[in-house]
Short mmCIF file of C-alpha atoms in Angstrom, two decimals:
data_model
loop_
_atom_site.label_atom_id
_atom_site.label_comp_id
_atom_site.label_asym_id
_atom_site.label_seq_id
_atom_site.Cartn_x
_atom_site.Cartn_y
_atom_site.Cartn_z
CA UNK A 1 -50.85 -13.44 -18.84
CA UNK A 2 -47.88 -13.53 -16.55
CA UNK A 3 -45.76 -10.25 -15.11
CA UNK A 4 -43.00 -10.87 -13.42
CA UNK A 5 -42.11 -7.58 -10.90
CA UNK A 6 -39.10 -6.23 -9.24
CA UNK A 7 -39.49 -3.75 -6.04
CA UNK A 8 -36.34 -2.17 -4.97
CA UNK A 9 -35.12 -0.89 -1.68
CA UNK A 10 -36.53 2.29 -1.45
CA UNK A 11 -40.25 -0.13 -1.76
CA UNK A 12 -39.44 -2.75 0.82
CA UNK A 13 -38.03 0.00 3.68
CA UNK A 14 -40.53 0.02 6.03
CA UNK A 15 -43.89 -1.65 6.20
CA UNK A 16 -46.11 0.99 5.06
CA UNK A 17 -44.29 0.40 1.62
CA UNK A 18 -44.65 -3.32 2.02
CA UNK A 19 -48.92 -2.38 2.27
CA UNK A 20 -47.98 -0.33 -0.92
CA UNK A 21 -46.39 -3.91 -2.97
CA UNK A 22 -49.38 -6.11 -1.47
CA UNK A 23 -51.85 -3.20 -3.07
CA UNK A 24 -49.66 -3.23 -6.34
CA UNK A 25 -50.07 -7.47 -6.32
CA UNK A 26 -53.38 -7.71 -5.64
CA UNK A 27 -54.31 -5.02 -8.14
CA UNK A 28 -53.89 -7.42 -11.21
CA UNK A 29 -54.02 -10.95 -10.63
CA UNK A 30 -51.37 -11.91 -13.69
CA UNK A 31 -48.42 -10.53 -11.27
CA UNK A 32 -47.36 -13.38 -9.69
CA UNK A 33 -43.75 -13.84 -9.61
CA UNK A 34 -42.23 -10.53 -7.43
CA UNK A 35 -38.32 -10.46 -6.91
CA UNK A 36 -37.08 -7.98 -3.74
CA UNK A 37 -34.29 -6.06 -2.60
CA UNK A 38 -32.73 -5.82 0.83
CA UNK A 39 -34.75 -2.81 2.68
CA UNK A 40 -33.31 0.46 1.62
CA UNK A 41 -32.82 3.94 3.09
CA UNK A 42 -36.15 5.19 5.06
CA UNK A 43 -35.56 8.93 5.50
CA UNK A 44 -32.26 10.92 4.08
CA UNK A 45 -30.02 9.67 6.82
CA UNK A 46 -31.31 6.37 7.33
CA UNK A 47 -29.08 3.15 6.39
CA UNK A 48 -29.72 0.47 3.78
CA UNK A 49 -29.65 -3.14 4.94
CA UNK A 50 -27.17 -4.02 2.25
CA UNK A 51 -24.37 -1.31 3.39
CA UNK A 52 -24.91 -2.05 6.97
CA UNK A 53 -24.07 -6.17 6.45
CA UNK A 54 -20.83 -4.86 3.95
CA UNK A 55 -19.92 -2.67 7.45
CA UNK A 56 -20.43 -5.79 9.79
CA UNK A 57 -18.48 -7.82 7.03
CA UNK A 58 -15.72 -5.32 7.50
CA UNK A 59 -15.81 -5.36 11.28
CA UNK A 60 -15.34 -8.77 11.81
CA UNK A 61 -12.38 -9.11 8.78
CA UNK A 62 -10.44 -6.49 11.02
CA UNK A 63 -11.79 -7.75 14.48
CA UNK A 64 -13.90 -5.09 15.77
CA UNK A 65 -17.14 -5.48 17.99
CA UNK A 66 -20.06 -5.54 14.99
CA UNK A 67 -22.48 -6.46 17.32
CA UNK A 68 -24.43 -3.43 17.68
CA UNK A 69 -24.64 -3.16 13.36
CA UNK A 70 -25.89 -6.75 13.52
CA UNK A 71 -28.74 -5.65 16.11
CA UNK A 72 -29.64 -2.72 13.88
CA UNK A 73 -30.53 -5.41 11.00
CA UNK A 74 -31.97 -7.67 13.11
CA UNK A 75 -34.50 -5.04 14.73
CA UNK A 76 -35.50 -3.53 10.83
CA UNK A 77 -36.87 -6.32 10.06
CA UNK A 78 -38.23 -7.24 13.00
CA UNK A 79 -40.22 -4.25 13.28
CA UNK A 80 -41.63 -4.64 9.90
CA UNK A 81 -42.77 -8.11 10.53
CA UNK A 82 -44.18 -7.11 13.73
CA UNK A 83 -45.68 -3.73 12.43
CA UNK A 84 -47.41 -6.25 9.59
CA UNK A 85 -48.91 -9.31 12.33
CA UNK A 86 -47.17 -11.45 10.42
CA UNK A 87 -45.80 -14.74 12.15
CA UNK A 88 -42.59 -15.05 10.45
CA UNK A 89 -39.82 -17.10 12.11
CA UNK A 90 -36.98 -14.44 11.87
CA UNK A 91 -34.96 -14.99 15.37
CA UNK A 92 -34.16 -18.89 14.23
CA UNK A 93 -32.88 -17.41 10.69
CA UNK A 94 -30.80 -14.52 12.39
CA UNK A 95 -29.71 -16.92 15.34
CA UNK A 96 -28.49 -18.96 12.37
CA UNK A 97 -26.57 -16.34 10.76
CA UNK A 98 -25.07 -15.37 14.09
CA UNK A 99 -23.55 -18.41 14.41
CA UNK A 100 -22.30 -18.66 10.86
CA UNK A 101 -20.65 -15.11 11.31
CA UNK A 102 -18.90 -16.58 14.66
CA UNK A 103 -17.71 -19.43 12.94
CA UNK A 104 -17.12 -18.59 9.35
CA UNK A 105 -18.89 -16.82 6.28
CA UNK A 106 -18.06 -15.11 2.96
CA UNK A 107 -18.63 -11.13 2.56
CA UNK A 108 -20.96 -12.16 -0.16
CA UNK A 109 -23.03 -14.89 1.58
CA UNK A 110 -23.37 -12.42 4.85
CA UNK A 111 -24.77 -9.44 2.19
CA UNK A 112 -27.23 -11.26 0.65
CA UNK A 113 -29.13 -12.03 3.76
CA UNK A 114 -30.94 -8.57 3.37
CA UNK A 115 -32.69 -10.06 0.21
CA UNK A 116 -33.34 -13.12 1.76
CA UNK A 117 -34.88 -11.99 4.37
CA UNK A 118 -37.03 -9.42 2.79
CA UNK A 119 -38.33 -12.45 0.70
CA UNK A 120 -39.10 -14.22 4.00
CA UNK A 121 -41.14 -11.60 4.84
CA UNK A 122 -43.03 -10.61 1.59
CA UNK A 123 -44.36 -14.13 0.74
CA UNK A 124 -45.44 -14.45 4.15
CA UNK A 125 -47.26 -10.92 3.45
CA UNK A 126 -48.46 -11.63 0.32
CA UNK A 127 -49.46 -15.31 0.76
CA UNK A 128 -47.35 -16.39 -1.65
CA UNK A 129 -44.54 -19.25 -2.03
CA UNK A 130 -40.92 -18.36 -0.85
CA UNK A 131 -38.13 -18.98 -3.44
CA UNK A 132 -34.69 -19.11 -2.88
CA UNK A 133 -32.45 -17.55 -5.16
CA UNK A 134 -29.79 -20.24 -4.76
CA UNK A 135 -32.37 -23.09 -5.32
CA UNK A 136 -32.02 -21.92 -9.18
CA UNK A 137 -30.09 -19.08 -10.05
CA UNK A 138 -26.70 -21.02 -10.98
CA UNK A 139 -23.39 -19.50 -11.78
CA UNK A 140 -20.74 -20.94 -13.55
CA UNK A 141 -17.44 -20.90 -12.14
CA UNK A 142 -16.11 -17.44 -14.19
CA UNK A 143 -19.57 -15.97 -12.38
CA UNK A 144 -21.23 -15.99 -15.24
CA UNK A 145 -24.84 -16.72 -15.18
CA UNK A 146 -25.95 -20.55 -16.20
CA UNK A 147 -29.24 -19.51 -17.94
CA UNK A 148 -29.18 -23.71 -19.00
CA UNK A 149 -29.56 -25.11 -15.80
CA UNK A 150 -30.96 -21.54 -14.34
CA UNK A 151 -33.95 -21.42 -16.06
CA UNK A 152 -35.77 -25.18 -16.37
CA UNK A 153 -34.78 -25.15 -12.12
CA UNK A 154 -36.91 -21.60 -11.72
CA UNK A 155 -40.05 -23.62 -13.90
CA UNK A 156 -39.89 -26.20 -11.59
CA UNK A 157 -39.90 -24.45 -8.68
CA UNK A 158 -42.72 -22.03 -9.57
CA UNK A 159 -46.48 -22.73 -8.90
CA UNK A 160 -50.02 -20.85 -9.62
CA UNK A 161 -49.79 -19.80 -5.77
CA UNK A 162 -47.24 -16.60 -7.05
CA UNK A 163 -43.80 -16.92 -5.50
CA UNK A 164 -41.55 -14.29 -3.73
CA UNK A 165 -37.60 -14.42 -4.67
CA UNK A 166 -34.58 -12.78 -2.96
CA UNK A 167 -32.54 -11.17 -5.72
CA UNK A 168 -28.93 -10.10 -5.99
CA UNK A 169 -27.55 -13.56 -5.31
CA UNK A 170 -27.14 -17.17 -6.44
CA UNK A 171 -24.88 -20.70 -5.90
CA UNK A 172 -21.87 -21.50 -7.43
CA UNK A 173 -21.10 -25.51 -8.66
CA UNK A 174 -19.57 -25.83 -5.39
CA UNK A 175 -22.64 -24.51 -3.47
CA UNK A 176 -21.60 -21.18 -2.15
CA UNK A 177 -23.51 -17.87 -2.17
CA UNK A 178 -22.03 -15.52 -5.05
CA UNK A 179 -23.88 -12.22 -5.19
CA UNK A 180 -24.47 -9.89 -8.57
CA UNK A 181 -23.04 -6.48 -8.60
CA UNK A 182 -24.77 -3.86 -6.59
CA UNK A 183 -28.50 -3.28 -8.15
CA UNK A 184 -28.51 -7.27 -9.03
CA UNK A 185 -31.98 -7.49 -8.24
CA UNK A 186 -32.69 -5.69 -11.70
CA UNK A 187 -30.55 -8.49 -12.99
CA UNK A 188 -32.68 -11.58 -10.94
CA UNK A 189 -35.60 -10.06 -11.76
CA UNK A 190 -35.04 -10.35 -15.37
CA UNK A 191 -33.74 -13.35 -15.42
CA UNK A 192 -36.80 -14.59 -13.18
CA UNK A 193 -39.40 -13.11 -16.00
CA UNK A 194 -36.94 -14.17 -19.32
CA UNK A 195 -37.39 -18.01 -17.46
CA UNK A 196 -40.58 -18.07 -17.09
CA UNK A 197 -41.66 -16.36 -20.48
CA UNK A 198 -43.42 -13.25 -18.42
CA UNK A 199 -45.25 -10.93 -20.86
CA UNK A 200 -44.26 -8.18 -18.93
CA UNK A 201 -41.26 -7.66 -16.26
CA UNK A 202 -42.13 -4.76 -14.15
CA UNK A 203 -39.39 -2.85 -12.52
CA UNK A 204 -40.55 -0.80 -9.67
CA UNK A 205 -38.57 1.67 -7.84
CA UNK A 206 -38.89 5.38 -6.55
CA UNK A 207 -39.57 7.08 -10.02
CA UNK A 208 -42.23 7.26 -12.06
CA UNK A 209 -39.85 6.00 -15.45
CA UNK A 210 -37.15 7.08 -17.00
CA UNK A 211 -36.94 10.97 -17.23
CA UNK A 212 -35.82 13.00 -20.35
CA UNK A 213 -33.26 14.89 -18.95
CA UNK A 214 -31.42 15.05 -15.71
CA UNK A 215 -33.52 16.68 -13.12
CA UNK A 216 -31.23 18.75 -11.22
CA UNK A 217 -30.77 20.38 -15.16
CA UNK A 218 -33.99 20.97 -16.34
CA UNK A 219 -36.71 21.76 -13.92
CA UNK A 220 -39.59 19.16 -14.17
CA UNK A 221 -38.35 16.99 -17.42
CA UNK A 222 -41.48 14.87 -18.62
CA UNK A 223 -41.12 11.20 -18.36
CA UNK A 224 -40.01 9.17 -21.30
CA UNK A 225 -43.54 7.39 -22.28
CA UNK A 226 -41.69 4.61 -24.07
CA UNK A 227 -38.12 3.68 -25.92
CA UNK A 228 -37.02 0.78 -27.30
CA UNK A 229 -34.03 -1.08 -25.81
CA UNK A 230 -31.77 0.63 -28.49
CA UNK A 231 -32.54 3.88 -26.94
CA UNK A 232 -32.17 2.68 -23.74
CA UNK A 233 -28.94 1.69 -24.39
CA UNK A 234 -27.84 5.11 -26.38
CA UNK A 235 -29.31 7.00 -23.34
CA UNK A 236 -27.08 4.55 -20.93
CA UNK A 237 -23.92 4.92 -22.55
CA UNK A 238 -24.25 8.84 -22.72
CA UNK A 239 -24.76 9.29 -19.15
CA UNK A 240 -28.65 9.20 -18.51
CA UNK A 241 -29.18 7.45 -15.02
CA UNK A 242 -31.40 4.30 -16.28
CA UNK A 243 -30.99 0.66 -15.73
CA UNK A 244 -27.72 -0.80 -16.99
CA UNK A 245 -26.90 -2.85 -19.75
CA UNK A 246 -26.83 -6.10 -18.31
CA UNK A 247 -29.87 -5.93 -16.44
CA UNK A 248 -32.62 -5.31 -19.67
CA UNK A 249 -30.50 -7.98 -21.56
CA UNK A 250 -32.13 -11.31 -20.42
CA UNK A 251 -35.58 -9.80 -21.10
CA UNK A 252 -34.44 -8.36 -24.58
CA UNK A 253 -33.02 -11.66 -25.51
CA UNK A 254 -36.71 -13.23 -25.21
CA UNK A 255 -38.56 -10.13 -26.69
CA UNK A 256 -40.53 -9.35 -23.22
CA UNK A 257 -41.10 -5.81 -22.52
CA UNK A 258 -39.46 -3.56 -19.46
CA UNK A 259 -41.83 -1.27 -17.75
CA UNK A 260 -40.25 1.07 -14.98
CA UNK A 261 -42.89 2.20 -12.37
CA UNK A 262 -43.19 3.80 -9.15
CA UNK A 263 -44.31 2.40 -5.89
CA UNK A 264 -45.17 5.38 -4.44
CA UNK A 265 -47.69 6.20 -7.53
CA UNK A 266 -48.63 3.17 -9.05
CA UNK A 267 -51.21 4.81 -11.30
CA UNK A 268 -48.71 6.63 -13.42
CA UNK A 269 -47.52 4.55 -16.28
CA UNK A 270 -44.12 4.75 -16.50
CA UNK A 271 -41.68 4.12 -19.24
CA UNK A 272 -42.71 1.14 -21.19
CA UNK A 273 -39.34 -0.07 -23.22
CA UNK A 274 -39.66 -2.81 -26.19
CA UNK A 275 -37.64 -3.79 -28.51
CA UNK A 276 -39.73 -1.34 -31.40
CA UNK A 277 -43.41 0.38 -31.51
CA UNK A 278 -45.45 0.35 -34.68
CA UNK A 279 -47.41 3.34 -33.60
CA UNK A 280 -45.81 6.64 -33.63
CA UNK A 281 -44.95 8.61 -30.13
CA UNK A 282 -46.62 12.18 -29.67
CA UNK A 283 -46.59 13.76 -32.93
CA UNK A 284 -44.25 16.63 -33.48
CA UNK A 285 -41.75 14.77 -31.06
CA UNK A 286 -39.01 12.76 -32.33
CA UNK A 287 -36.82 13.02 -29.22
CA UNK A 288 -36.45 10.19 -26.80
CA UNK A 289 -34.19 12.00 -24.59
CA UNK A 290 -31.28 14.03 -23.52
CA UNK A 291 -28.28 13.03 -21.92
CA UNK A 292 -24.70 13.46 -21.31
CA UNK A 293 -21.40 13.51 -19.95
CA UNK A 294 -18.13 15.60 -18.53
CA UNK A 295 -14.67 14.98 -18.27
CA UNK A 296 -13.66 13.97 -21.75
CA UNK A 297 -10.56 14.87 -23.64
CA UNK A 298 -10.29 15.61 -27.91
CA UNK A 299 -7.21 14.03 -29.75
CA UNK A 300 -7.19 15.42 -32.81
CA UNK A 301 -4.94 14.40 -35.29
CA UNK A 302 -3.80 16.03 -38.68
CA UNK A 303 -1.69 15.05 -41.32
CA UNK A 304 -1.88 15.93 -45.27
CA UNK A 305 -3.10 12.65 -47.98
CA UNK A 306 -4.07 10.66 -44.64
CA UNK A 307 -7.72 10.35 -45.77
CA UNK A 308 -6.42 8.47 -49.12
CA UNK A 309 -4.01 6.45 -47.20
CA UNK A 310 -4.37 2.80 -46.45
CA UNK A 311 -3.76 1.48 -42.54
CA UNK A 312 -3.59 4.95 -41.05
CA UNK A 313 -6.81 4.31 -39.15
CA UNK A 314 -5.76 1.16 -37.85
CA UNK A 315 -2.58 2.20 -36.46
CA UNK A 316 -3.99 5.32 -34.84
CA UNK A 317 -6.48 3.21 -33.14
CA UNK A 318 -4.00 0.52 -32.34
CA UNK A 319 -1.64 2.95 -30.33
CA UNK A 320 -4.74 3.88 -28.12
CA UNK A 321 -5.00 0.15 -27.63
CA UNK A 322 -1.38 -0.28 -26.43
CA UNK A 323 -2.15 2.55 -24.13
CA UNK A 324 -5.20 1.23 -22.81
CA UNK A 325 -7.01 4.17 -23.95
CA UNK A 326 -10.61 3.29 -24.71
CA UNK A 327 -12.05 5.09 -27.53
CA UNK A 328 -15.47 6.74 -26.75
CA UNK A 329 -16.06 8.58 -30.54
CA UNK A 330 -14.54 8.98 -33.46
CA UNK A 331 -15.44 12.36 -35.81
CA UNK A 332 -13.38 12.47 -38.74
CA UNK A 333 -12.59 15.00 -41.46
CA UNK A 334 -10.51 15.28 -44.46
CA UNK A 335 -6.86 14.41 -43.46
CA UNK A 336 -7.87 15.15 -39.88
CA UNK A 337 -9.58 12.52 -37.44
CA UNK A 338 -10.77 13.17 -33.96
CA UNK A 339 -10.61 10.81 -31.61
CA UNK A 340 -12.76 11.50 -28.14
CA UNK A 341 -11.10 9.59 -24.87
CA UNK A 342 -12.25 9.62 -21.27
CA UNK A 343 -10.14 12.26 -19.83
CA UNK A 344 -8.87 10.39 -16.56
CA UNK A 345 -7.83 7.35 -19.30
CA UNK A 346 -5.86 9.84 -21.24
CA UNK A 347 -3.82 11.59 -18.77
CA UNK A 348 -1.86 9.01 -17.97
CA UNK A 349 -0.57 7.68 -21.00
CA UNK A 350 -0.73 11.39 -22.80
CA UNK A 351 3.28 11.36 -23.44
CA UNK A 352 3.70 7.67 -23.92
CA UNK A 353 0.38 8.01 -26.73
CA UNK A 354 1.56 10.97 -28.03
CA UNK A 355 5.20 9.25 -29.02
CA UNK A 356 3.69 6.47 -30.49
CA UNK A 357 1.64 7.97 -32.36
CA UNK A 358 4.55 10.19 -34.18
CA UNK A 359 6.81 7.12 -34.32
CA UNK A 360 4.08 5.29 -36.40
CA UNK A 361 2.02 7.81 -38.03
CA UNK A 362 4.45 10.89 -38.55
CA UNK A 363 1.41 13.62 -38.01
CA UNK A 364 1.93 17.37 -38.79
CA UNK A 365 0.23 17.77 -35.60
CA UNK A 366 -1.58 16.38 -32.87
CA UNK A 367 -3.41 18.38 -30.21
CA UNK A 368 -5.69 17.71 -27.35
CA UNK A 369 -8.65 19.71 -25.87
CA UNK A 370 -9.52 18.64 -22.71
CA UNK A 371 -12.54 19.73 -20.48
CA UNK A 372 -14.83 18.73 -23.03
CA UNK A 373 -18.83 17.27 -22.44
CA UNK A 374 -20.54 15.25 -24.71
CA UNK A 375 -24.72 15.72 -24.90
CA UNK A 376 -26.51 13.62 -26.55
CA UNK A 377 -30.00 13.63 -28.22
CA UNK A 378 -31.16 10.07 -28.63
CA UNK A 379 -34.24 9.24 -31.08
CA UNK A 380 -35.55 7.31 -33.69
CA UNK A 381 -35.15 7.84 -37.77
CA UNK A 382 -33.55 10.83 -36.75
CA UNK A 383 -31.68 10.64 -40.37
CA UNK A 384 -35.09 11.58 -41.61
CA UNK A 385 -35.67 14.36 -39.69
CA UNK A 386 -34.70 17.56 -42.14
CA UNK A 387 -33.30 20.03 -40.52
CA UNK A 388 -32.22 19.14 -36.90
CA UNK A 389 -28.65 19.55 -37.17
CA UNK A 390 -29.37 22.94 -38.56
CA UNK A 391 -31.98 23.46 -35.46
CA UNK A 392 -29.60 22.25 -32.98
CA UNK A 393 -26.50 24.80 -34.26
CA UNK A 394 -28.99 27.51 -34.36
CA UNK A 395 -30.15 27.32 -30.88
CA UNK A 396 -26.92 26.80 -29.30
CA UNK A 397 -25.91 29.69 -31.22
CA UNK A 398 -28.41 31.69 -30.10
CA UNK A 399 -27.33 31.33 -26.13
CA UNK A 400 -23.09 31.53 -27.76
CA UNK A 401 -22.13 28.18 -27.10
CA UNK A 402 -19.01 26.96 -29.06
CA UNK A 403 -19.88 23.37 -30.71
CA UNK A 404 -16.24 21.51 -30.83
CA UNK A 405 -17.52 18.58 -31.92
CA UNK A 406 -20.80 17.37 -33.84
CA UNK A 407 -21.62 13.96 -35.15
CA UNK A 408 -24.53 11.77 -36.10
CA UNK A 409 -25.00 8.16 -35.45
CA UNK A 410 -24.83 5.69 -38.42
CA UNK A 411 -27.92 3.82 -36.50
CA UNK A 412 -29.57 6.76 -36.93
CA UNK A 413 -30.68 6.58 -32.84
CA UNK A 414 -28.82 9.76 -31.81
CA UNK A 415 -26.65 13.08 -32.55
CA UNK A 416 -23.84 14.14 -30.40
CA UNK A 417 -22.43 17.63 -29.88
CA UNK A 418 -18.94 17.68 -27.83
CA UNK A 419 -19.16 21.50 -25.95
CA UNK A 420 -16.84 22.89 -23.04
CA UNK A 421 -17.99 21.91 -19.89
CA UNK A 422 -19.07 25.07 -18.44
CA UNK A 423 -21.62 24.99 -20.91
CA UNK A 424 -22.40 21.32 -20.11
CA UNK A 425 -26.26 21.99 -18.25
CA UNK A 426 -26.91 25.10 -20.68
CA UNK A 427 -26.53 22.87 -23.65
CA UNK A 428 -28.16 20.13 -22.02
CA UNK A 429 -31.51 23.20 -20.97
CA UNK A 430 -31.08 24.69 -24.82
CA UNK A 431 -31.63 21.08 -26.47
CA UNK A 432 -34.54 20.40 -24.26
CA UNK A 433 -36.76 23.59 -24.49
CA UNK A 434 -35.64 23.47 -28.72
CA UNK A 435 -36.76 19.61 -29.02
CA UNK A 436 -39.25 18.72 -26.21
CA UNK A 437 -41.32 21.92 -25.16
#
């Protein structure tokens, strides 16, 4: 068996969280490929190592002193290695760098030194081989990621001795440093365990898995157990705060499990996401989670024999396209459909949409509702579940919350209710304590 793992900032800040990792390693000898972030925040008002290279970037674009900022990096990591006896070569890589910055380096080369150098330091701690990211993760020249050439150079590279990789950056064909967006390790690390046809990638961070509802909502939400990557995804796009889209996709792509841990309590299991489970989650619980979203607008628009009329659709939707309005959902009803826009999309094309739309689909009448959330309840089979669209209007009802908008996914994976934002975290507490407790 082979786990490929991912630590995050928060895990490589200091060296007592280092001690943490090397427990988490040695613990079970089939993780052996471990992927790092640049050291994150320490305490509340501590800096990560990633925002404090963008700030020396910045400083020497504009020509102000960044040598103090540069000293600040150099001495984290310093003190880590030191605080860990660990015999590291640091001052010729940062003597290095010094020079490059004096002479010449991309924003993105000069940022991804704090995942480089955490690697340094990690494989020396852990004993294992250090991997640069840009001796195989390969981008094509639109930044896209060459899995082709990507993947056969990472199975070369690797050996039974466990390796240590930077994440958050690669090399372009031309041989310069392009980084991923901010929280690219998740990507690298996913890519590292969907090359090398890991059983399990392992994302560790500061949470023990995914939650099942927003924390600073509902007081103590239990932690989602497991989801498949469908959920994940419904639970993503609705607002929960889990890993994006792009990072899970490499691994779902090869069928490899995601588990989500936490450093700082590595006996808890986490969220285990795969791509289905045969066996059936607690019973009585259908819900994966609860999730959601402000600041959308409602453009509802009416018109009588426009459910038996051909093209109407289409031309709706096409004015929102010339108006660069994205379309988020779309509830319809008998010569009436609603179509539900971000709200800072809408506002500035309202008059332009609203003409169009007249000119082409001659509406008896088109109004908007704005300060509207979406919440979402996100599960599986819920199609089959009698009764929980009746269950959810009767609890909302209970605590007088207006539903403006109701509608259940064709995947059968979630059902949406669109509410007025000041009853946003009510609805969001009411769904919970009717579906979970």
């Amino acid at each position: 068996m082979l786990k490929a793992l991912k630590f995050g900032g928060t895990s490589m800040a200091d060296a007592a969280q280092y001690r943490k990792i090397r427990d988490i390693v040695r613990s079970d000898p089939s993780r052996r490929i471990v992927v790092v972030s640049a050291a994150g925040k320490r305490f509340s008002d501590d800096n990560k190592i990633t925002d404090l290279l963008y700030l020396c970037f910045a400083h020497m674009k504009y020509g102000v002193e960044y040598d103090s900022i540069f000293q600040t990096i150099r001495s984290r990591y310093l003190e880590i290695r030191d605080e860990l006896g660990l015999s590291t070569d640091l001052e010729s890589d940062f003597d290095r760098l010094k020079e490059k910055m004096e002479t010449g380096i991309s924003s993105e080369e000069l940022v991804s030194r704090g995942e480089y150098f955490s690697a340094r330091l990690m494989a020396d701690f852990l004993g294992f081989d250090f991997i640069d990211a840009s001796r195989w993760l390969y981008f094509h020249y639109d930044g896209t990621v060459d899995q082709e050439r990507s993947y056969p150079a990472l199975r070369e590279l690797v050996t039974d001795r466990g390796a240590v990789i930077p994440g958050f950056y690669g090399v372009m064909p031309d041989g310069k440093i392009r980084t991923l967006s901010r929280g690219g390790s998740d990507i690298t690390g996913a890519l590292a365990a969907a090359a090398l046809d890991a059983d399990v990638y392992e994302n560790w961070t500061d949470v023990s898995g995914i939650l099942m509802a927003d924390p600073r909502i509902v007081e103590n939400p239990k932690t989602i157990d497991r989801a498949t990557y469908s959920e994940l995804r419904q639970l993503s796009y609705s607002g929960a705060q889990v890993l994006h889209e792009m990072t899970v996709f490499p691994v779902r792509e090869k069928g490899i499990p995601l588990n989500i841990r936490n450093t700082n309590d590595p006996e808890h299991p986490g969220t285990m996401i795969s791509e289905e489970f045969s066996e059936l989650r607690e019973p009585g619980r259908f819900i994966t989670g609860i999730a959601g979203k402000k600041d959308y607008s409602i453009v509802t628009i009416s018109k009588k024999g426009m459910a038996g009329a051909v093209g109407t659709l289409r031309a709706i939707v096409e004015c929102f396209e010339q108006n660069t309005i994205p379309i988020v959902y779309t509830p319809t009803g008998i010569d009436v459909i609603s179509l539900v826009v971000p709200t800072e999309k809408l506002t500035p094309h309202l008059y332009s949409l609203t003409d169009d739309l007249r000119t082409r689909i001659h509406p008896d009448r088109i109004k908007v509702t704005d300060n509207i959330a979406i919440v979402a309840a996100v599960g599986r089979k819920m199609a089959f579940r009698a009764g929980t669209s009746g269950k959810i209007f009767a609890a909302l009802g209970e605590k007088g919350i207006n539903i403006r908008m109701i509608s259940q996914g064709p995947d059968e994976l979630n059902i949406l209710v669109g509410v007025d934002e000041k009853d946003y975290a009510t609805t969001i507490r009411v769904l919970y304590d009717a579906f979970v407790k």
